[in-house]
mmCIF file of C-alpha atoms in Angstrom:
data_model
loop_
_atom_site.group_PDB
_atom_site.id
_atom_site.type_symbol
_atom_site.label_atom_id
_atom_site.label_comp_id
_atom_site.label_asym_id
_atom_site.label_seq_id
_atom_site.Cartn_x
_atom_site.Cartn_y
_atom_site.Cartn_z
ATOM 1 C CA MET A 1 -0.009 0.036 0.017
ATOM 2 C CA SER A 2 1.860 3.140 -1.231
ATOM 3 C CA GLU A 3 -0.592 5.565 0.389
ATOM 4 C CA ILE A 4 -2.665 5.075 3.549
ATOM 5 C CA ASN A 5 -6.133 6.361 3.067
ATOM 6 C CA GLU A 6 -9.664 5.020 3.292
ATOM 7 C CA ALA A 7 -9.884 4.007 -0.394
ATOM 8 C CA ALA A 8 -6.500 2.220 -0.368
ATOM 9 C CA VAL A 9 -7.234 0.338 2.782
ATOM 10 C CA ARG A 10 -10.703 -0.673 1.621
ATOM 11 C CA ALA A 11 -9.393 -1.938 -1.697
ATOM 12 C CA GLU A 12 -6.575 -3.914 -0.190
ATOM 13 C CA VAL A 13 -8.576 -5.585 2.618
ATOM 14 C CA ARG A 14 -11.411 -6.327 0.136
ATOM 15 C CA ALA A 15 -9.005 -8.030 -2.267
ATOM 16 C CA TRP A 16 -7.406 -10.052 0.476
ATOM 17 C CA LEU A 17 -10.809 -11.215 1.933
ATOM 18 C CA GLU A 18 -12.179 -12.199 -1.483
ATOM 19 C CA LYS A 19 -9.107 -14.333 -2.119
ATOM 20 C CA ASN A 20 -8.807 -15.939 1.347
ATOM 21 C CA TRP A 21 -12.154 -15.986 3.178
ATOM 22 C CA ASP A 22 -13.499 -19.417 3.451
ATOM 23 C CA PRO A 23 -16.409 -20.229 5.842
ATOM 24 C CA ASN A 24 -15.609 -23.951 5.684
ATOM 25 C CA LEU A 25 -12.361 -23.433 7.563
ATOM 26 C CA GLY A 26 -12.083 -24.075 11.270
ATOM 27 C CA LEU A 27 -12.174 -20.973 13.564
ATOM 28 C CA VAL A 28 -8.529 -21.281 14.725
ATOM 29 C CA GLU A 29 -7.345 -22.177 11.247
ATOM 30 C CA TRP A 30 -8.953 -19.044 9.818
ATOM 31 C CA ARG A 31 -7.841 -16.828 12.487
ATOM 32 C CA THR A 32 -4.206 -18.066 12.218
ATOM 33 C CA LYS A 33 -4.351 -16.948 8.552
ATOM 34 C CA LEU A 34 -5.912 -13.724 9.608
ATOM 35 C CA VAL A 35 -3.348 -12.997 12.198
ATOM 36 C CA ASP A 36 -0.528 -13.705 9.770
ATOM 37 C CA SER A 37 -2.042 -11.188 7.277
ATOM 38 C CA GLY A 38 -2.248 -8.382 9.850
ATOM 39 C CA TRP A 39 -5.924 -7.735 9.029
ATOM 40 C CA GLY A 40 -7.137 -9.240 12.342
ATOM 41 C CA ALA A 41 -5.720 -6.288 14.400
ATOM 42 C CA PRO A 42 -4.700 -3.769 11.650
ATOM 43 C CA HIS A 43 -3.947 -0.977 14.233
ATOM 44 C CA TRP A 44 -1.427 -3.112 16.029
ATOM 45 C CA PRO A 45 2.298 -2.813 15.134
ATOM 46 C CA LYS A 46 3.432 -4.756 12.026
ATOM 47 C CA GLU A 47 5.926 -6.548 14.237
ATOM 48 C CA TRP A 48 3.084 -7.962 16.318
ATOM 49 C CA TYR A 49 0.405 -9.170 13.893
ATOM 50 C CA GLY A 50 -0.817 -5.743 12.782
ATOM 51 C CA ARG A 51 -0.358 -3.279 9.923
ATOM 52 C CA ASP A 52 0.393 -0.046 11.746
ATOM 53 C CA LEU A 53 -2.868 1.452 10.470
ATOM 54 C CA PRO A 54 -4.396 4.554 12.221
ATOM 55 C CA VAL A 55 -7.126 3.483 14.613
ATOM 56 C CA GLY A 56 -9.477 5.740 12.652
ATOM 57 C CA LEU A 57 -9.259 3.315 9.676
ATOM 58 C CA VAL A 58 -10.205 0.217 11.593
ATOM 59 C CA PRO A 59 -13.957 0.751 10.935
ATOM 60 C CA VAL A 60 -13.216 0.600 7.237
ATOM 61 C CA VAL A 61 -11.622 -2.800 7.770
ATOM 62 C CA ASP A 62 -14.605 -3.842 9.951
ATOM 63 C CA GLU A 63 -17.050 -2.800 7.249
ATOM 64 C CA GLU A 64 -15.357 -5.044 4.738
ATOM 65 C CA PHE A 65 -15.406 -7.998 7.033
ATOM 66 C CA ALA A 66 -19.107 -7.434 7.625
ATOM 67 C CA ARG A 67 -19.790 -7.035 3.908
ATOM 68 C CA ILE A 68 -18.422 -10.503 3.094
ATOM 69 C CA GLY A 69 -19.475 -12.054 6.347
ATOM 70 C CA ALA A 70 -15.961 -12.901 7.490
ATOM 71 C CA VAL A 71 -15.267 -13.769 11.102
ATOM 72 C CA GLY A 72 -12.715 -11.594 12.946
ATOM 73 C CA VAL A 73 -10.184 -12.308 15.649
ATOM 74 C CA ALA A 74 -11.286 -13.124 19.204
ATOM 75 C CA LYS A 75 -12.248 -9.945 21.088
ATOM 76 C CA ALA A 76 -14.527 -10.990 23.900
ATOM 77 C CA GLY A 77 -13.603 -11.289 27.571
ATOM 78 C CA ILE A 78 -10.579 -10.237 29.585
ATOM 79 C CA ARG A 79 -8.229 -11.189 26.692
ATOM 80 C CA THR A 80 -8.699 -7.642 25.256
ATOM 81 C CA LEU A 81 -7.372 -6.127 28.485
ATOM 82 C CA ALA A 82 -4.524 -8.602 28.476
ATOM 83 C CA ALA A 83 -3.587 -7.742 24.865
ATOM 84 C CA ALA A 84 -3.692 -3.990 25.533
ATOM 85 C CA THR A 85 -1.533 -4.330 28.581
ATOM 86 C CA ILE A 86 1.023 -6.669 27.035
ATOM 87 C CA LEU A 87 1.281 -4.378 23.947
ATOM 88 C CA ALA A 88 2.032 -1.381 26.265
ATOM 89 C CA HIS A 89 4.206 -3.027 28.851
ATOM 90 C CA GLY A 90 5.107 -6.581 27.677
ATOM 91 C CA SER A 91 8.560 -7.820 26.757
ATOM 92 C CA LYS A 92 9.313 -9.462 23.417
ATOM 93 C CA LEU A 93 8.889 -12.810 25.039
ATOM 94 C CA HIS A 94 5.370 -11.861 26.311
ATOM 95 C CA LYS A 95 4.264 -10.584 22.883
ATOM 96 C CA GLU A 96 5.642 -13.700 21.136
ATOM 97 C CA LYS A 97 4.054 -16.129 23.555
ATOM 98 C CA PHE A 98 0.652 -14.558 24.187
ATOM 99 C CA LEU A 99 -0.525 -12.125 21.583
ATOM 100 C CA ARG A 100 -1.033 -14.608 18.710
ATOM 101 C CA ARG A 101 -3.054 -16.989 20.936
ATOM 102 C CA ILE A 102 -5.125 -14.078 22.288
ATOM 103 C CA LEU A 103 -6.177 -13.135 18.718
ATOM 104 C CA THR A 104 -6.939 -16.750 17.716
ATOM 105 C CA GLY A 105 -8.955 -17.260 20.895
ATOM 106 C CA GLU A 106 -6.952 -20.312 21.977
ATOM 107 C CA ASP A 107 -6.256 -18.938 25.420
ATOM 108 C CA THR A 108 -8.730 -17.344 27.914
ATOM 109 C CA TRP A 109 -7.706 -14.876 30.581
ATOM 110 C CA CYS A 110 -8.907 -13.450 33.938
ATOM 111 C CA GLN A 111 -7.963 -10.400 35.963
ATOM 112 C CA LEU A 112 -6.688 -10.848 39.549
ATOM 113 C CA PHE A 113 -6.788 -7.461 41.172
ATOM 114 C CA SER A 114 -9.512 -7.132 43.934
ATOM 115 C CA GLU A 115 -9.020 -8.695 47.298
ATOM 116 C CA PRO A 116 -11.432 -9.279 50.272
ATOM 117 C CA GLY A 117 -9.785 -6.531 52.306
ATOM 118 C CA SER A 118 -8.990 -4.047 49.575
ATOM 119 C CA GLY A 119 -11.561 -4.070 46.781
ATOM 120 C CA SER A 120 -11.660 -0.408 45.845
ATOM 121 C CA ASP A 121 -8.308 0.393 47.398
ATOM 122 C CA LEU A 122 -6.368 -1.559 44.791
ATOM 123 C CA ALA A 123 -3.082 -0.228 46.075
ATOM 124 C CA GLY A 124 -3.843 -1.940 49.404
ATOM 125 C CA ALA A 125 -3.336 -5.456 47.933
ATOM 126 C CA VAL A 126 -1.718 -7.908 50.327
ATOM 127 C CA THR A 127 -1.353 -10.966 48.117
ATOM 128 C CA ARG A 128 2.316 -11.772 48.476
ATOM 129 C CA ALA A 129 4.939 -12.230 45.770
ATOM 130 C CA ASP A 130 8.237 -13.526 47.296
ATOM 131 C CA LEU A 131 11.293 -14.069 45.146
ATOM 132 C CA LYS A 132 12.748 -17.443 46.276
ATOM 133 C CA GLY A 133 15.711 -18.718 44.330
ATOM 134 C CA ASN A 134 14.892 -17.886 40.702
ATOM 135 C CA LYS A 135 11.098 -18.015 41.018
ATOM 136 C CA TRP A 136 8.338 -15.886 42.399
ATOM 137 C CA VAL A 137 6.173 -17.605 44.987
ATOM 138 C CA ILE A 138 2.587 -16.307 45.363
ATOM 139 C CA ASN A 139 0.377 -16.575 48.429
ATOM 140 C CA GLY A 140 -2.899 -14.871 49.167
ATOM 141 C CA GLN A 141 -6.448 -14.480 47.915
ATOM 142 C CA LYS A 142 -8.283 -12.528 45.158
ATOM 143 C CA VAL A 143 -12.003 -12.094 44.748
ATOM 144 C CA TRP A 144 -14.553 -10.947 42.056
ATOM 145 C CA ASN A 145 -12.521 -12.583 39.296
ATOM 146 C CA THR A 146 -14.732 -13.093 36.258
ATOM 147 C CA SER A 147 -14.076 -16.332 34.325
ATOM 148 C CA ALA A 148 -11.142 -17.364 36.541
ATOM 149 C CA HIS A 149 -12.599 -20.884 36.668
ATOM 150 C CA LYS A 150 -11.806 -21.477 33.034
ATOM 151 C CA ALA A 151 -8.852 -19.050 32.433
ATOM 152 C CA HIS A 152 -5.481 -20.274 31.210
ATOM 153 C CA TRP A 153 -3.755 -17.186 32.294
ATOM 154 C CA GLY A 154 -4.290 -14.392 34.846
ATOM 155 C CA LEU A 155 -3.223 -10.758 35.164
ATOM 156 C CA LEU A 156 -1.984 -10.632 38.713
ATOM 157 C CA LEU A 157 -1.148 -7.658 40.905
ATOM 158 C CA ALA A 158 0.837 -8.710 44.076
ATOM 159 C CA ARG A 159 2.887 -7.132 46.810
ATOM 160 C CA SER A 160 6.573 -7.804 46.378
ATOM 161 C CA ASP A 161 8.001 -5.223 48.708
ATOM 162 C CA TRP A 162 6.462 -4.594 52.144
ATOM 163 C CA ASP A 163 8.947 -1.877 52.998
ATOM 164 C CA ALA A 164 8.197 0.252 50.023
ATOM 165 C CA ARG A 165 5.385 2.818 49.877
ATOM 166 C CA LYS A 166 1.888 1.556 49.216
ATOM 167 C CA HIS A 167 1.849 2.203 45.412
ATOM 168 C CA LYS A 168 5.559 1.327 44.954
ATOM 169 C CA GLY A 169 5.648 -2.154 46.462
ATOM 170 C CA LEU A 170 3.393 -3.793 43.838
ATOM 171 C CA THR A 171 4.513 -5.897 40.898
ATOM 172 C CA TYR A 172 2.464 -7.119 37.900
ATOM 173 C CA PHE A 173 2.665 -10.747 36.745
ATOM 174 C CA ILE A 174 1.155 -13.135 34.259
ATOM 175 C CA ILE A 175 0.312 -16.301 36.105
ATOM 176 C CA ASP A 176 -0.478 -19.806 34.869
ATOM 177 C CA MET A 177 -3.994 -20.483 36.255
ATOM 178 C CA LYS A 178 -3.748 -24.321 35.635
ATOM 179 C CA GLN A 179 -1.071 -25.110 38.202
ATOM 180 C CA PRO A 180 -1.632 -26.895 41.603
ATOM 181 C CA GLY A 181 -1.012 -23.728 43.642
ATOM 182 C CA VAL A 182 -4.048 -21.977 42.207
ATOM 183 C CA GLN A 183 -7.504 -22.896 43.492
ATOM 184 C CA VAL A 184 -10.648 -21.205 42.052
ATOM 185 C CA TYR A 185 -14.110 -21.283 43.663
ATOM 186 C CA PRO A 186 -17.229 -19.760 42.057
ATOM 187 C CA LEU A 187 -19.327 -17.220 44.003
ATOM 188 C CA LYS A 188 -23.144 -17.193 43.591
ATOM 189 C CA GLN A 189 -24.515 -13.633 43.363
ATOM 190 C CA MET A 190 -27.786 -12.373 44.710
ATOM 191 C CA ASN A 191 -29.281 -12.344 41.128
ATOM 192 C CA GLY A 192 -28.715 -16.072 40.957
ATOM 193 C CA HIS A 193 -25.787 -16.021 38.452
ATOM 194 C CA ALA A 194 -22.236 -17.140 39.275
ATOM 195 C CA SER A 195 -19.960 -15.063 37.068
ATOM 196 C CA PHE A 196 -17.321 -14.337 39.641
ATOM 197 C CA ASN A 197 -14.841 -16.431 41.631
ATOM 198 C CA GLN A 198 -12.618 -16.231 44.562
ATOM 199 C CA VAL A 199 -9.014 -17.459 43.891
ATOM 200 C CA PHE A 200 -6.546 -18.760 46.445
ATOM 201 C CA PHE A 201 -2.802 -18.912 45.890
ATOM 202 C CA ASN A 202 -0.873 -21.433 47.991
ATOM 203 C CA ASP A 203 2.852 -21.326 46.902
ATOM 204 C CA ALA A 204 1.851 -20.811 43.275
ATOM 205 C CA ILE A 205 4.829 -20.344 41.079
ATOM 206 C CA ILE A 206 5.688 -17.668 38.541
ATOM 207 C CA GLU A 207 8.810 -17.752 36.436
ATOM 208 C CA PRO A 208 10.661 -14.394 36.618
ATOM 209 C CA GLU A 209 10.258 -13.704 32.914
ATOM 210 C CA TYR A 210 6.481 -13.490 33.358
ATOM 211 C CA MET A 211 6.765 -10.227 35.249
ATOM 212 C CA LEU A 212 5.683 -7.112 33.322
ATOM 213 C CA GLU A 213 8.051 -4.127 33.505
ATOM 214 C CA ASN A 214 10.177 -4.149 36.667
ATOM 215 C CA THR A 215 9.726 -5.051 40.321
ATOM 216 C CA GLY A 216 7.626 -2.290 41.915
ATOM 217 C CA ASP A 217 6.013 -1.061 38.589
ATOM 218 C CA GLY A 218 2.834 -2.907 39.193
ATOM 219 C CA TRP A 219 0.745 0.162 39.933
ATOM 220 C CA THR A 220 1.705 1.718 36.608
ATOM 221 C CA VAL A 221 0.951 -1.454 34.556
ATOM 222 C CA ALA A 222 -2.332 -1.970 36.524
ATOM 223 C CA THR A 223 -3.451 1.577 35.680
ATOM 224 C CA THR A 224 -3.111 0.793 31.921
ATOM 225 C CA THR A 225 -5.370 -2.292 32.343
ATOM 226 C CA LEU A 226 -7.945 -0.311 34.293
ATOM 227 C CA MET A 227 -8.130 2.586 31.796
ATOM 228 C CA HIS A 228 -8.903 0.104 29.057
ATOM 229 C CA GLU A 229 -11.513 -1.681 31.283
ATOM 230 C CA ARG A 230 -13.273 1.500 32.142
ATOM 231 C CA ARG A 231 -13.436 2.651 28.554
ATOM 232 C CA GLY A 232 -15.208 -0.555 27.841
ATOM 233 C CA ALA A 233 -17.733 0.006 30.646
ATOM 234 C CA ASP A 234 -19.574 2.632 28.634
ATOM 235 C CA GLY A 235 -21.599 0.065 26.790
ATOM 236 C CA MET A 236 -20.410 0.997 23.290
ATOM 237 C CA ARG A 237 -18.432 -2.141 22.591
ATOM 238 C CA GLY A 238 -19.974 -4.564 20.148
ATOM 239 C CA LEU A 239 -19.343 -8.254 20.002
ATOM 240 C CA ALA A 240 -19.438 -10.704 17.180
ATOM 241 C CA SER A 241 -22.233 -13.330 17.286
ATOM 242 C CA GLY A 242 -22.131 -15.185 13.998
ATOM 243 C CA GLY A 243 -25.783 -14.285 13.593
ATOM 244 C CA ASN A 244 -27.728 -17.061 11.820
ATOM 245 C CA ARG A 245 -25.215 -17.776 9.122
ATOM 246 C CA GLN A 246 -24.534 -21.389 8.177
ATOM 247 C CA GLY A 247 -21.219 -23.065 8.086
ATOM 248 C CA ARG A 248 -18.606 -24.647 10.298
ATOM 249 C CA ILE A 249 -16.791 -21.501 11.259
ATOM 250 C CA TYR A 250 -19.974 -19.724 12.238
ATOM 251 C CA ASP A 251 -21.024 -22.600 14.412
ATOM 252 C CA GLU A 252 -17.616 -22.532 16.081
ATOM 253 C CA GLU A 253 -17.813 -18.813 16.628
ATOM 254 C CA ARG A 254 -21.298 -19.023 18.128
ATOM 255 C CA ALA A 255 -20.081 -21.707 20.495
ATOM 256 C CA GLU A 256 -17.101 -19.553 21.487
ATOM 257 C CA VAL A 257 -19.271 -16.460 22.054
ATOM 258 C CA ALA A 258 -21.785 -18.495 24.095
ATOM 259 C CA THR A 259 -18.958 -19.856 26.323
ATOM 260 C CA THR A 260 -17.021 -16.581 26.661
ATOM 261 C CA MET A 261 -20.098 -14.420 27.275
ATOM 262 C CA GLU A 262 -21.887 -16.739 29.594
ATOM 263 C CA PRO A 263 -20.581 -14.882 32.706
ATOM 264 C CA TYR A 264 -21.838 -11.582 31.154
ATOM 265 C CA LYS A 265 -25.402 -12.599 30.197
ATOM 266 C CA TRP A 266 -26.887 -10.604 33.123
ATOM 267 C CA TYR A 267 -24.894 -7.470 32.226
ATOM 268 C CA PRO A 268 -27.759 -5.884 30.223
ATOM 269 C CA GLN A 269 -29.808 -6.070 33.446
ATOM 270 C CA ARG A 270 -26.882 -4.580 35.339
ATOM 271 C CA ALA A 271 -26.915 -1.589 33.002
ATOM 272 C CA GLY A 272 -30.638 -0.979 33.833
ATOM 273 C CA ARG A 273 -32.277 -2.057 30.521
ATOM 274 C CA VAL A 274 -33.183 1.401 29.391
ATOM 275 C CA ASP A 275 -34.396 -0.153 26.129
ATOM 276 C CA LEU A 276 -37.342 -1.636 28.006
ATOM 277 C CA VAL A 277 -38.592 1.586 29.573
ATOM 278 C CA ILE A 278 -40.783 2.985 26.844
ATOM 279 C CA PRO A 279 -42.393 -0.400 25.940
ATOM 280 C CA ARG A 280 -43.037 -1.054 29.615
ATOM 281 C CA ALA A 281 -44.562 2.461 30.111
ATOM 282 C CA ARG A 282 -47.005 1.748 27.214
ATOM 283 C CA GLU A 283 -47.727 -1.856 28.467
ATOM 284 C CA THR A 284 -48.405 -0.722 32.018
ATOM 285 C CA GLY A 285 -50.257 2.385 31.137
ATOM 286 C CA THR A 286 -47.898 4.443 33.281
ATOM 287 C CA ILE A 287 -46.904 6.471 30.237
ATOM 288 C CA ASN A 288 -49.914 8.639 31.101
ATOM 289 C CA ASP A 289 -48.696 9.163 34.705
ATOM 290 C CA PRO A 290 -47.149 12.649 34.837
ATOM 291 C CA VAL A 291 -44.760 11.656 37.670
ATOM 292 C CA VAL A 292 -43.492 8.577 35.781
ATOM 293 C CA ARG A 293 -43.222 10.562 32.562
ATOM 294 C CA GLN A 294 -41.005 12.992 34.287
ATOM 295 C CA GLU A 295 -38.720 10.242 35.582
ATOM 296 C CA ILE A 296 -38.557 8.654 32.131
ATOM 297 C CA ALA A 297 -37.627 11.940 30.529
ATOM 298 C CA ARG A 298 -34.886 12.461 33.162
ATOM 299 C CA LEU A 299 -33.567 8.873 32.462
ATOM 300 C CA LEU A 300 -33.596 9.191 28.715
ATOM 301 C CA ILE A 301 -31.724 12.617 28.829
ATOM 302 C CA LEU A 302 -29.081 11.000 31.049
ATOM 303 C CA SER A 303 -28.853 7.913 28.885
ATOM 304 C CA LYS A 304 -28.419 9.922 25.660
ATOM 305 C CA SER A 305 -25.838 12.104 27.271
ATOM 306 C CA ALA A 306 -23.929 9.012 28.279
ATOM 307 C CA GLU A 307 -24.129 7.624 24.737
ATOM 308 C CA TRP A 308 -22.813 10.892 23.305
ATOM 309 C CA LEU A 309 -20.002 10.951 25.850
ATOM 310 C CA ALA A 310 -19.099 7.440 24.839
ATOM 311 C CA ARG A 311 -19.072 8.360 21.154
ATOM 312 C CA ARG A 312 -16.720 11.220 21.880
ATOM 313 C CA ALA A 313 -14.373 8.833 23.641
ATOM 314 C CA ARG A 314 -14.589 6.380 20.694
ATOM 315 C CA THR A 315 -13.746 9.245 18.283
ATOM 316 C CA ALA A 316 -10.723 10.206 20.411
ATOM 317 C CA GLN A 317 -9.597 6.612 20.420
ATOM 318 C CA GLU A 318 -10.028 6.422 16.543
ATOM 319 C CA GLN A 319 -7.913 9.521 16.224
ATOM 320 C CA GLY A 320 -5.111 7.720 18.059
ATOM 321 C CA ARG A 321 -5.288 9.631 21.308
ATOM 322 C CA PRO A 322 -4.009 7.573 24.353
ATOM 323 C CA GLN A 323 -6.272 6.146 26.924
ATOM 324 C CA GLY A 324 -7.028 8.713 29.619
ATOM 325 C CA PRO A 325 -9.203 9.348 32.614
ATOM 326 C CA GLU A 326 -12.240 9.999 30.401
ATOM 327 C CA GLY A 327 -12.974 6.360 30.911
ATOM 328 C CA SER A 328 -13.873 7.202 34.449
ATOM 329 C CA LEU A 329 -16.479 9.652 33.207
ATOM 330 C CA GLY A 330 -18.190 6.940 31.143
ATOM 331 C CA LYS A 331 -17.925 4.428 33.972
ATOM 332 C CA LEU A 332 -19.435 6.898 36.507
ATOM 333 C CA ILE A 333 -22.322 8.020 34.201
ATOM 334 C CA SER A 334 -23.190 4.381 33.462
ATOM 335 C CA SER A 335 -23.787 3.860 37.221
ATOM 336 C CA HIS A 336 -26.140 6.906 37.309
ATOM 337 C CA VAL A 337 -28.023 5.606 34.287
ATOM 338 C CA ALA A 338 -28.425 2.159 35.753
ATOM 339 C CA ARG A 339 -29.783 3.480 39.035
ATOM 340 C CA ALA A 340 -32.158 5.859 37.297
ATOM 341 C CA ALA A 341 -33.464 2.997 35.081
ATOM 342 C CA ALA A 342 -34.052 0.808 38.160
ATOM 343 C CA ARG A 343 -36.047 3.605 39.792
ATOM 344 C CA VAL A 344 -38.219 3.985 36.669
ATOM 345 C CA HIS A 345 -38.741 0.335 36.410
ATOM 346 C CA THR A 346 -39.808 0.194 40.050
ATOM 347 C CA LEU A 347 -42.235 3.141 39.513
ATOM 348 C CA MET A 348 -43.862 1.295 36.623
ATOM 349 C CA SER A 349 -44.098 -2.086 38.244
ATOM 350 C CA GLY A 350 -44.817 -1.196 41.794
ATOM 351 C CA ALA A 351 -44.423 -4.092 44.297
ATOM 352 C CA ASN A 352 -44.504 -6.607 41.408
ATOM 353 C CA ALA A 353 -40.987 -5.495 40.641
ATOM 354 C CA LEU A 354 -39.816 -7.629 43.581
ATOM 355 C CA LEU A 355 -41.270 -10.900 42.098
ATOM 356 C CA SER A 356 -38.607 -13.125 40.557
ATOM 357 C CA GLY A 357 -38.961 -16.004 38.186
ATOM 358 C CA GLU A 358 -41.982 -16.710 36.005
ATOM 359 C CA ASP A 359 -44.331 -14.952 38.506
ATOM 360 C CA GLY A 360 -42.400 -11.736 38.100
ATOM 361 C CA GLU A 361 -42.752 -8.874 35.585
ATOM 362 C CA LEU A 362 -41.264 -9.929 32.201
ATOM 363 C CA ASN A 363 -40.579 -13.377 33.768
ATOM 364 C CA GLY A 364 -38.500 -11.865 36.513
ATOM 365 C CA THR A 365 -36.356 -9.541 34.317
ATOM 366 C CA ILE A 366 -37.424 -6.450 36.283
ATOM 367 C CA ALA A 367 -36.480 -8.082 39.521
ATOM 368 C CA GLU A 368 -33.179 -9.149 38.041
ATOM 369 C CA ILE A 369 -32.595 -5.520 37.091
ATOM 370 C CA LEU A 370 -33.180 -4.305 40.610
ATOM 371 C CA VAL A 371 -30.675 -6.757 42.174
ATOM 372 C CA SER A 372 -28.042 -6.533 39.385
ATOM 373 C CA VAL A 373 -27.845 -2.667 39.071
ATOM 374 C CA PRO A 374 -25.773 -2.159 42.373
ATOM 375 C CA ALA A 375 -22.916 -4.057 40.712
ATOM 376 C CA CYS A 376 -22.500 -1.285 38.148
ATOM 377 C CA SER A 377 -21.344 1.114 40.955
ATOM 378 C CA ILE A 378 -18.744 -1.424 42.214
ATOM 379 C CA ALA A 379 -17.176 -3.413 39.375
ATOM 380 C CA GLY A 380 -14.033 -1.890 37.788
ATOM 381 C CA GLY A 381 -13.628 0.674 40.546
ATOM 382 C CA THR A 382 -16.381 2.152 42.660
ATOM 383 C CA ASP A 383 -18.182 5.407 42.000
ATOM 384 C CA GLU A 384 -16.101 6.999 44.765
ATOM 385 C CA ILE A 385 -12.940 5.962 43.049
ATOM 386 C CA GLN A 386 -14.089 7.369 39.708
ATOM 387 C CA ARG A 387 -15.007 10.726 41.373
ATOM 388 C CA ASN A 388 -11.524 10.910 42.834
ATOM 389 C CA ILE A 389 -9.933 10.311 39.476
ATOM 390 C CA ILE A 390 -12.157 12.849 37.736
ATOM 391 C CA SER A 391 -11.469 15.415 40.366
ATOM 392 C CA GLU A 392 -7.690 14.973 40.326
ATOM 393 C CA ARG A 393 -6.868 14.209 36.717
ATOM 394 C CA VAL A 394 -9.633 15.995 34.841
ATOM 395 C CA LEU A 395 -10.553 18.936 37.053
ATOM 396 C CA LYS A 396 -6.989 19.215 38.525
ATOM 397 C CA MET A 397 -8.267 19.563 42.078
ATOM 398 C CA PRO A 398 -5.979 18.980 44.958
ATOM 399 C CA LYS A 399 -5.435 15.329 45.827
ATOM 400 C CA GLU A 400 -7.401 13.824 48.598
ATOM 401 C CA PRO A 401 -5.270 13.922 51.779
ATOM 402 C CA SER A 402 -3.630 10.578 52.552
ATOM 403 C CA VAL A 403 -2.259 9.310 55.796
ATOM 404 C CA ASP A 404 -0.577 6.302 54.425
ATOM 405 C CA ALA A 405 0.822 7.108 50.980
ATOM 406 C CA GLU A 406 4.274 7.889 52.240
ATOM 407 C CA LYS A 407 4.483 5.191 54.864
ATOM 408 C CA PRO A 408 6.273 1.829 54.283
ATOM 409 C CA PHE A 409 3.313 -0.452 53.504
ATOM 410 C CA ARG A 410 4.261 -2.687 56.502
ATOM 411 C CA GLU A 411 3.253 0.159 58.810
ATOM 412 C CA VAL A 412 -0.118 0.951 57.088
ATOM 413 C CA PRO A 413 -3.156 -0.101 59.085
ATOM 414 C CA ARG A 414 -5.249 -2.540 57.078
ATOM 415 C CA ASN A 415 -8.024 -5.115 57.392
ATOM 416 C CA ILE A 416 -5.835 -8.121 56.862
ATOM 417 C CA THR A 417 -2.570 -8.264 58.777
ATOM 418 C CA SER A 418 -1.703 -11.908 58.793
ATOM 419 C CA ALA A 419 -0.192 -11.855 55.306
ATOM 420 C CA ALA A 420 2.574 -9.416 56.316
ATOM 421 C CA SER A 421 5.952 -10.830 57.230
#
């Protein structure tokens, strides 16, 4: 391609797809070919399975894939956060070992950040990482780990230096989840689903080359992961589904999506199901209630504002701007939308909103919304954390006073003390 513009990119990807796309191939076989071509992640570096295209031209490539019905690389689940983090902070070894299998979908990933005693205070993590001989030995517990029960690899933040300051004693690792020292137990939620797990590490082993950046750089690397996660929390990310197309590769893609997305099937309810509000208002007759109409108007204004904010963030991303704290704005407003939607659903359904199962409104969907919405204000950093980030990094307000930021972590009061040496 002598000149990089929309017409040239469209012509080249179209020609490649028309020559190579074959729905009779297996999913991994096709994706391997796709990864080798660079069209699976065209905005990635050429050295690492991409084509160095500007992010703004990726939609052109996506349009050509959709036109011919071609399946793309694997994008669902925590693997997208793993890829973004490895691209930003990984060594050559990490990129060689993991990126290809992330794109082909052969490996699944989980995130191991939150702990029972320090959920929102990520820098307060007490899971230990001790260097013994030439290996890191991990002991401790993580919680709220989506898909950990089936993950091959985990993104782990652990404390490697108890005498360093809170944010400086953390190190970031990639850990093999299929080793004897890692035990995973599902947690059942109050909405009946079991998407999360608690993970225990008992002398789990990590080879030193599986550390990202250097010892003590864990906070910086984790921030990259979280910024990508929060940008994805605005609800604008689409996922492949295979639709109703016939063929081996579509069947395999549908099976992959069903498995990968199973932990997330209640997420639409977590977001408040704004799409149900107008139909429900008509169905229940509350559309004629002036109080309900006022609340619906308030909700839809908030929801549309959130959508436009997300579109601005997407545009910035397509223009190649780096991930920034705007992800926290999207994350915070999504919590407000979810709570406002739950309030409107309750107003329209009254006491019946509490009925679950077949006896409930929309076969229990309204009740599931009510018990799922609170998770929106917790997952990926609480609303309070997002407000702190916005005030300090967007509004440039003074930092919240801290009594422990400059102390050695060993001297910081915390909920769990037994892990300290």
